Amino acid sequence: MMEAEGTKYEERKPRWVKQREGPRDVETPKQKGKKSQATKKQCVGDTKVVFNNPGGLGEEQKSLRWGRRMMELADIAIGAECNQDEAAQQDFKRAAHWDPYIKAQVLHAGYQRKGTGMVVLIGERANATEVMQRQVRDTTLQLIVVDLTINNVPHRIVGGHAAPSADLRKKREYYERVASAMRAIRQEDAANPFAKRRVKIWGQDRNLTLDDRDQRKPMSRTGKRWAELGEAINEASEAIAEGGDVIDAFRILQPSREEYTHGSRRLDTIEVSEDLYQPERLPRLLTCEHVDRDKIAVLLPHARKGWYKWEPEHKAVVITV
């Protein structure tokens, strides 16, 4: 190679450069300048799952921008209270498939009317295979169940939305119906020789609190109806866990922390198989954090105002597995 006049080329000597950051531990160190664990750097093999109740996605632009926000946060998103009719569902599926900021498969379930409807988005980054939505025969039940395989590990994603009524009997009936639906799916699996034991991830809006740490004002949870409700919730948990148990990811990682997802209560949770909380196994639960509503807010077009800010009604819950 010819050298330009006045230019001298030398052989570069290789040298070792010590890496400043060591391998990540289970708690995952925070990125510089980041306060929330939900925004930590994702490592190879990690899977992020988010649950959010946006409070309605009937408008095309609202569902599209909400989908983008969820896919920014996670690889798999579970949504409640979507109230999308059949036409809106099909539009959202097409848009999510082609939109470069979403690139996700969209699955719907639950009776789609105001205040109801479940949705699951499985992003391209999740590298999910063998995706199959399980049939819930109770068509008005706010429950969606999706089986899939991630990094060669079988998973089951469950999304739910408990009755918003203050009547404890309606909440008990909801969890009894969830238990019945999950037992029916388990019976189908028992008859299938190729069925696999799966990691369970259950995101839900419980519409109640079971602990005074989860609300600003303490309350009494005694009496026959509370006892019956507790039994129904335990039955639903056991049916989803298939004989084991599911644990509240936020509470197991942060036993004393007080945060709320809707007003002054922590209504939204992600529960996981208890075997995910074992340091020696993979996959395992790493983090669980809440993302404030203003951080998942979007701008929407308005006929008269031009643009307006829209925030989902609940904070988002994000786990890293």
GROMACS .gro file of C-alpha atoms in nm:
model
  321
    1MET     CA    1   0.000   0.000   0.000
    2MET     CA    2   0.134   0.342  -0.090
    3GLU     CA    3   0.189   0.592   0.187
    4ALA     CA    4   0.075   0.949   0.148
    5GLU     CA    5   0.346   1.207   0.171
    6GLY     CA    6   0.422   1.292   0.533
    7THR     CA    7   0.222   0.990   0.663
    8LYS     CA    8   0.388   0.707   0.854
    9TYR     CA    9   0.216   0.371   0.921
   10GLU     CA   10   0.313   0.156   1.218
   11GLU     CA   11   0.223  -0.194   1.332
   12ARG     CA   12  -0.031  -0.181   1.618
   13LYS     CA   13   0.061  -0.393   1.918
   14PRO     CA   14  -0.230  -0.585   2.073
   15ARG     CA   15  -0.287  -0.537   2.447
   16TRP     CA   16  -0.532  -0.671   2.705
   17VAL     CA   17  -0.797  -0.431   2.829
   18LYS     CA   18  -0.949  -0.513   3.168
   19GLN     CA   19  -1.330  -0.512   3.169
   20ARG     CA   20  -1.465  -0.261   3.420
   21GLU     CA   21  -1.789  -0.444   3.496
   22GLY     CA   22  -1.787  -0.802   3.617
   23PRO     CA   23  -2.057  -1.062   3.553
   24ARG     CA   24  -2.406  -0.969   3.664
   25ASP     CA   25  -2.536  -1.114   3.988
   26VAL     CA   26  -2.895  -1.224   4.053
   27GLU     CA   27  -3.004  -0.876   4.159
   28THR     CA   28  -2.872  -0.715   3.839
   29PRO     CA   29  -2.693  -0.383   3.908
   30LYS     CA   30  -2.878  -0.072   3.799
   31GLN     CA   31  -2.768   0.118   3.492
   32LYS     CA   32  -2.609   0.454   3.560
   33GLY     CA   33  -2.876   0.719   3.600
   34LYS     CA   34  -3.160   0.466   3.612
   35LYS     CA   35  -3.380   0.447   3.919
   36SER     CA   36  -3.621   0.173   3.819
   37GLN     CA   37  -3.526  -0.192   3.786
   38ALA     CA   38  -3.780  -0.213   3.504
   39THR     CA   39  -3.539  -0.021   3.281
   40LYS     CA   40  -3.232  -0.235   3.349
   41LYS     CA   41  -3.022  -0.359   3.064
   42GLN     CA   42  -3.158  -0.687   2.935
   43CYS     CA   43  -2.906  -0.969   2.905
   44VAL     CA   44  -2.900  -1.261   2.666
   45GLY     CA   45  -3.150  -1.523   2.781
   46ASP     CA   46  -3.359  -1.280   2.988
   47THR     CA   47  -3.731  -1.259   2.921
   48LYS     CA   48  -3.938  -0.961   3.034
   49VAL     CA   49  -4.314  -0.990   3.090
   50VAL     CA   50  -4.540  -0.691   3.156
   51PHE     CA   51  -4.898  -0.676   3.284
   52ASN     CA   52  -5.109  -0.364   3.244
   53ASN     CA   53  -5.473  -0.263   3.264
   54PRO     CA   54  -5.497   0.031   3.022
   55GLY     CA   55  -5.868   0.088   3.082
   56GLY     CA   56  -5.982   0.047   2.723
   57LEU     CA   57  -5.819   0.010   2.382
   58GLY     CA   58  -6.119   0.056   2.156
   59GLU     CA   59  -5.958   0.333   1.952
   60GLU     CA   60  -5.713   0.220   1.684
   61GLN     CA   61  -5.445   0.478   1.764
   62LYS     CA   62  -5.474   0.411   2.136
   63SER     CA   63  -5.422   0.035   2.098
   64LEU     CA   64  -5.133   0.088   1.857
   65ARG     CA   65  -4.946   0.330   2.081
   66TRP     CA   66  -5.016   0.123   2.392
   67GLY     CA   67  -4.875  -0.182   2.213
   68ARG     CA   68  -4.559   0.011   2.130
   69ARG     CA   69  -4.516   0.118   2.492
   70MET     CA   70  -4.561  -0.239   2.618
   71MET     CA   71  -4.310  -0.377   2.369
   72GLU     CA   72  -4.060  -0.112   2.482
   73LEU     CA   73  -4.088  -0.251   2.833
   74ALA     CA   74  -4.102  -0.624   2.767
   75ASP     CA   75  -4.099  -0.918   2.528
   76ILE     CA   76  -4.445  -1.041   2.628
   77ALA     CA   77  -4.735  -0.818   2.733
   78ILE     CA   78  -5.061  -0.909   2.908
   79GLY     CA   79  -5.345  -0.658   2.897
   80ALA     CA   80  -5.683  -0.643   3.070
   81GLU     CA   81  -5.998  -0.440   3.010
   82CYS     CA   82  -5.929  -0.393   2.638
   83ASN     CA   83  -6.294  -0.373   2.520
   84GLN     CA   84  -6.207  -0.425   2.152
   85ASP     CA   85  -6.481  -0.548   1.923
   86GLU     CA   86  -6.404  -0.804   1.652
   87ALA     CA   87  -6.313  -0.541   1.391
   88ALA     CA   88  -6.081  -0.362   1.635
   89GLN     CA   89  -5.918  -0.691   1.727
   90GLN     CA   90  -5.839  -0.773   1.364
   91ASP     CA   91  -5.704  -0.422   1.301
   92PHE     CA   92  -5.480  -0.445   1.608
   93LYS     CA   93  -5.348  -0.787   1.503
   94ARG     CA   94  -5.256  -0.663   1.156
   95ALA     CA   95  -5.099  -0.344   1.287
   96ALA     CA   96  -4.899  -0.525   1.558
   97HIS     CA   97  -4.768  -0.774   1.303
   98TRP     CA   98  -4.632  -0.507   1.066
   99ASP     CA   99  -4.551  -0.217   1.299
  100PRO     CA  100  -4.170  -0.215   1.343
  101TYR     CA  101  -4.205  -0.093   1.702
  102ILE     CA  102  -4.433  -0.384   1.802
  103LYS     CA  103  -4.368  -0.687   1.578
  104ALA     CA  104  -4.584  -0.913   1.792
  105GLN     CA  105  -4.841  -1.188   1.766
  106VAL     CA  106  -5.168  -1.077   1.926
  107LEU     CA  107  -5.417  -1.310   2.099
  108HIS     CA  108  -5.754  -1.209   2.246
  109ALA     CA  109  -5.995  -1.370   2.490
  110GLY     CA  110  -6.280  -1.275   2.724
  111TYR     CA  111  -6.614  -1.118   2.648
  112GLN     CA  112  -6.522  -0.799   2.461
  113ARG     CA  113  -6.734  -0.512   2.590
  114LYS     CA  114  -6.675  -0.206   2.808
  115GLY     CA  115  -6.453  -0.294   3.103
  116THR     CA  116  -6.370  -0.644   2.977
  117GLY     CA  117  -6.147  -0.826   2.729
  118MET     CA  118  -5.801  -0.982   2.766
  119VAL     CA  119  -5.507  -0.961   2.526
  120VAL     CA  120  -5.157  -1.111   2.506
  121LEU     CA  121  -4.879  -0.976   2.282
  122ILE     CA  122  -4.587  -1.209   2.211
  123GLY     CA  123  -4.306  -0.999   2.072
  124GLU     CA  124  -4.057  -1.113   1.813
  125ARG     CA  125  -3.774  -1.066   2.064
  126ALA     CA  126  -3.920  -1.336   2.288
  127ASN     CA  127  -3.809  -1.601   2.034
  128ALA     CA  128  -4.119  -1.797   2.130
  129THR     CA  129  -4.208  -2.121   1.955
  130GLU     CA  130  -4.497  -2.367   1.978
  131VAL     CA  131  -4.740  -2.086   2.063
  132MET     CA  132  -5.090  -2.216   2.135
  133GLN     CA  133  -5.384  -2.034   2.291
  134ARG     CA  134  -5.583  -2.267   2.514
  135GLN     CA  135  -5.960  -2.274   2.489
  136VAL     CA  136  -6.151  -2.133   2.786
  137ARG     CA  137  -6.501  -2.272   2.753
  138ASP     CA  138  -6.650  -2.008   2.981
  139THR     CA  139  -6.649  -1.738   2.712
  140THR     CA  140  -6.744  -1.447   2.940
  141LEU     CA  141  -6.470  -1.529   3.191
  142GLN     CA  142  -6.191  -1.270   3.198
  143LEU     CA  143  -5.911  -1.521   3.148
  144ILE     CA  144  -5.658  -1.589   2.873
  145VAL     CA  145  -5.421  -1.887   2.870
  146VAL     CA  146  -5.132  -1.921   2.623
  147ASP     CA  147  -4.878  -2.204   2.607
  148LEU     CA  148  -4.542  -2.138   2.443
  149THR     CA  149  -4.177  -2.235   2.455
  150ILE     CA  150  -3.903  -1.979   2.527
  151ASN     CA  151  -3.535  -2.076   2.510
  152ASN     CA  152  -3.638  -2.444   2.505
  153VAL     CA  153  -3.833  -2.404   2.831
  154PRO     CA  154  -4.213  -2.460   2.817
  155HIS     CA  155  -4.408  -2.163   2.962
  156ARG     CA  156  -4.772  -2.089   3.032
  157ILE     CA  157  -4.887  -1.725   3.028
  158VAL     CA  158  -5.212  -1.659   3.214
  159GLY     CA  159  -5.391  -1.325   3.221
  160GLY     CA  160  -5.689  -1.238   3.438
  161HIS     CA  161  -5.915  -0.956   3.550
  162ALA     CA  162  -6.120  -1.012   3.866
  163ALA     CA  163  -6.468  -0.869   3.914
  164PRO     CA  164  -6.448  -0.493   3.984
  165SER     CA  165  -6.755  -0.511   4.208
  166ALA     CA  166  -6.715  -0.449   4.581
  167ASP     CA  167  -6.935  -0.753   4.641
  168LEU     CA  168  -6.705  -1.028   4.776
  169ARG     CA  169  -6.941  -1.295   4.646
  170LYS     CA  170  -6.878  -1.185   4.286
  171LYS     CA  171  -6.503  -1.191   4.343
  172ARG     CA  172  -6.533  -1.541   4.493
  173GLU     CA  173  -6.737  -1.657   4.193
  174TYR     CA  174  -6.473  -1.521   3.957
  175TYR     CA  175  -6.192  -1.722   4.119
  176GLU     CA  176  -6.410  -2.032   4.135
  177ARG     CA  177  -6.466  -2.000   3.759
  178VAL     CA  178  -6.091  -1.954   3.704
  179ALA     CA  179  -6.021  -2.271   3.904
  180SER     CA  180  -6.280  -2.463   3.702
  181ALA     CA  181  -6.139  -2.341   3.368
  182MET     CA  182  -5.781  -2.429   3.464
  183ARG     CA  183  -5.882  -2.776   3.586
  184ALA     CA  184  -6.049  -2.837   3.248
  185ILE     CA  185  -5.723  -2.744   3.072
  186ARG     CA  186  -5.531  -2.973   3.306
  187GLN     CA  187  -5.764  -3.260   3.219
  188GLU     CA  188  -5.697  -3.197   2.850
  189ASP     CA  189  -5.323  -3.213   2.920
  190ALA     CA  190  -5.360  -3.535   3.118
  191ALA     CA  191  -5.508  -3.700   2.809
  192ASN     CA  192  -5.225  -3.570   2.591
  193PRO     CA  193  -4.906  -3.785   2.606
  194PHE     CA  194  -4.702  -3.492   2.466
  195ALA     CA  195  -4.814  -3.238   2.728
  196LYS     CA  196  -4.526  -3.070   2.914
  197ARG     CA  197  -4.488  -2.930   3.263
  198ARG     CA  198  -4.461  -2.554   3.221
  199VAL     CA  199  -4.330  -2.247   3.400
  200LYS     CA  200  -4.637  -2.044   3.503
  201ILE     CA  201  -4.663  -1.663   3.481
  202TRP     CA  202  -4.998  -1.519   3.593
  203GLY     CA  203  -5.061  -1.148   3.544
  204GLN     CA  204  -5.388  -1.011   3.679
  205ASP     CA  205  -5.582  -0.713   3.805
  206ARG     CA  206  -5.716  -0.858   4.131
  207ASN     CA  207  -5.941  -0.561   4.208
  208LEU     CA  208  -5.875  -0.623   4.578
  209THR     CA  209  -5.589  -0.636   4.825
  210LEU     CA  210  -5.508  -0.923   5.059
  211ASP     CA  211  -5.253  -0.742   5.277
  212ASP     CA  212  -5.241  -0.402   5.447
  213ARG     CA  213  -4.899  -0.344   5.291
  214ASP     CA  214  -5.083  -0.320   4.959
  215GLN     CA  215  -5.306  -0.025   5.048
  216ARG     CA  216  -5.271   0.306   5.224
  217LYS     CA  217  -5.552   0.257   5.476
  218PRO     CA  218  -5.570  -0.070   5.674
  219MET     CA  219  -5.893  -0.267   5.662
  220SER     CA  220  -6.053  -0.567   5.826
  221ARG     CA  221  -6.056  -0.896   5.632
  222THR     CA  222  -6.249  -1.116   5.870
  223GLY     CA  223  -6.580  -1.293   5.845
  224LYS     CA  224  -6.731  -1.577   5.644
  225ARG     CA  225  -6.722  -1.405   5.304
  226TRP     CA  226  -6.355  -1.316   5.331
  227ALA     CA  227  -6.277  -1.674   5.434
  228GLU     CA  228  -6.471  -1.811   5.135
  229LEU     CA  229  -6.295  -1.567   4.903
  230GLY     CA  230  -5.956  -1.676   5.039
  231GLU     CA  231  -6.040  -2.039   4.972
  232ALA     CA  232  -6.149  -1.959   4.616
  233ILE     CA  233  -5.825  -1.767   4.546
  234ASN     CA  234  -5.618  -2.057   4.684
  235GLU     CA  235  -5.808  -2.302   4.464
  236ALA     CA  236  -5.747  -2.089   4.154
  237SER     CA  237  -5.376  -2.057   4.241
  238GLU     CA  238  -5.340  -2.432   4.289
  239ALA     CA  239  -5.524  -2.501   3.962
  240ILE     CA  240  -5.293  -2.266   3.770
  241ALA     CA  241  -4.981  -2.403   3.943
  242GLU     CA  242  -5.099  -2.761   3.876
  243GLY     CA  243  -5.046  -2.894   4.223
  244GLY     CA  244  -4.771  -2.655   4.333
  245ASP     CA  245  -4.811  -2.289   4.421
  246VAL     CA  246  -4.767  -1.946   4.264
  247ILE     CA  247  -4.600  -1.656   4.444
  248ASP     CA  248  -4.643  -1.280   4.417
  249ALA     CA  249  -4.323  -1.173   4.240
  250PHE     CA  250  -4.322  -0.819   4.381
  251ARG     CA  251  -4.385  -0.922   4.740
  252ILE     CA  252  -4.137  -1.211   4.746
  253LEU     CA  253  -3.857  -0.988   4.617
  254GLN     CA  254  -3.951  -0.679   4.820
  255PRO     CA  255  -4.132  -0.792   5.136
  256SER     CA  256  -4.155  -0.453   5.307
  257ARG     CA  257  -4.186  -0.213   5.013
  258GLU     CA  258  -4.514  -0.024   4.986
  259GLU     CA  259  -4.619   0.075   4.635
  260TYR     CA  260  -4.956   0.104   4.465
  261THR     CA  261  -5.063   0.041   4.106
  262HIS     CA  262  -5.408   0.205   4.108
  263GLY     CA  263  -5.482   0.497   4.337
  264SER     CA  264  -5.384   0.397   4.690
  265ARG     CA  265  -5.392   0.019   4.635
  266ARG     CA  266  -5.170  -0.243   4.472
  267LEU     CA  267  -5.430  -0.421   4.262
  268ASP     CA  268  -5.209  -0.544   3.978
  269THR     CA  269  -4.975  -0.838   4.026
  270ILE     CA  270  -4.767  -1.093   3.841
  271GLU     CA  271  -4.745  -1.428   4.013
  272VAL     CA  272  -4.501  -1.698   3.909
  273SER     CA  273  -4.435  -2.065   3.976
  274GLU     CA  274  -4.265  -2.110   4.313
  275ASP     CA  275  -3.980  -2.301   4.149
  276LEU     CA  276  -3.885  -1.979   3.965
  277TYR     CA  277  -3.770  -1.841   4.301
  278GLN     CA  278  -3.479  -2.082   4.334
  279PRO     CA  279  -3.133  -1.929   4.277
  280GLU     CA  280  -2.983  -2.254   4.150
  281ARG     CA  281  -3.224  -2.307   3.863
  282LEU     CA  282  -3.283  -2.152   3.522
  283PRO     CA  283  -3.502  -1.977   3.432
  284ARG     CA  284  -3.543  -1.789   3.759
  285LEU     CA  285  -3.713  -1.471   3.875
  286LEU     CA  286  -3.473  -1.175   3.878
  287THR     CA  287  -3.673  -0.854   3.921
  288CYS     CA  288  -4.024  -0.717   3.959
  289GLU     CA  289  -4.100  -0.346   3.938
  290HIS     CA  290  -4.386  -0.103   3.879
  291VAL     CA  291  -4.373   0.150   3.597
  292ASP     CA  292  -4.554   0.479   3.662
  293ARG     CA  293  -4.846   0.577   3.441
  294ASP     CA  294  -4.675   0.890   3.313
  295LYS     CA  295  -4.386   0.678   3.184
  296ILE     CA  296  -4.621   0.471   2.967
  297ALA     CA  297  -4.836   0.767   2.860
  298VAL     CA  298  -4.876   0.841   2.489
  299LEU     CA  299  -4.988   1.131   2.269
  300LEU     CA  300  -5.308   1.072   2.073
  301PRO     CA  301  -5.460   1.277   1.790
  302HIS     CA  302  -5.773   1.475   1.873
  303ALA     CA  303  -6.022   1.617   1.622
  304ARG     CA  304  -6.034   1.964   1.786
  305LYS     CA  305  -5.739   1.983   2.025
  306GLY     CA  306  -5.481   1.842   1.787
  307TRP     CA  307  -5.306   1.615   2.037
  308TYR     CA  308  -5.371   1.509   2.394
  309LYS     CA  309  -5.188   1.301   2.653
  310TRP     CA  310  -5.343   0.965   2.743
  311GLU     CA  311  -5.230   0.756   3.041
  312PRO     CA  312  -5.336   0.395   3.111
  313GLU     CA  313  -5.555   0.373   3.419
  314HIS     CA  314  -5.310   0.146   3.605
  315LYS     CA  315  -4.935   0.130   3.647
  316ALA     CA  316  -4.755  -0.149   3.461
  317VAL     CA  317  -4.597  -0.446   3.641
  318VAL     CA  318  -4.277  -0.581   3.481
  319ILE     CA  319  -4.084  -0.895   3.573
  320THR     CA  320  -3.754  -1.026   3.441
  321VAL     CA  321  -3.704  -1.403   3.421
   0.00000   0.00000   0.00000
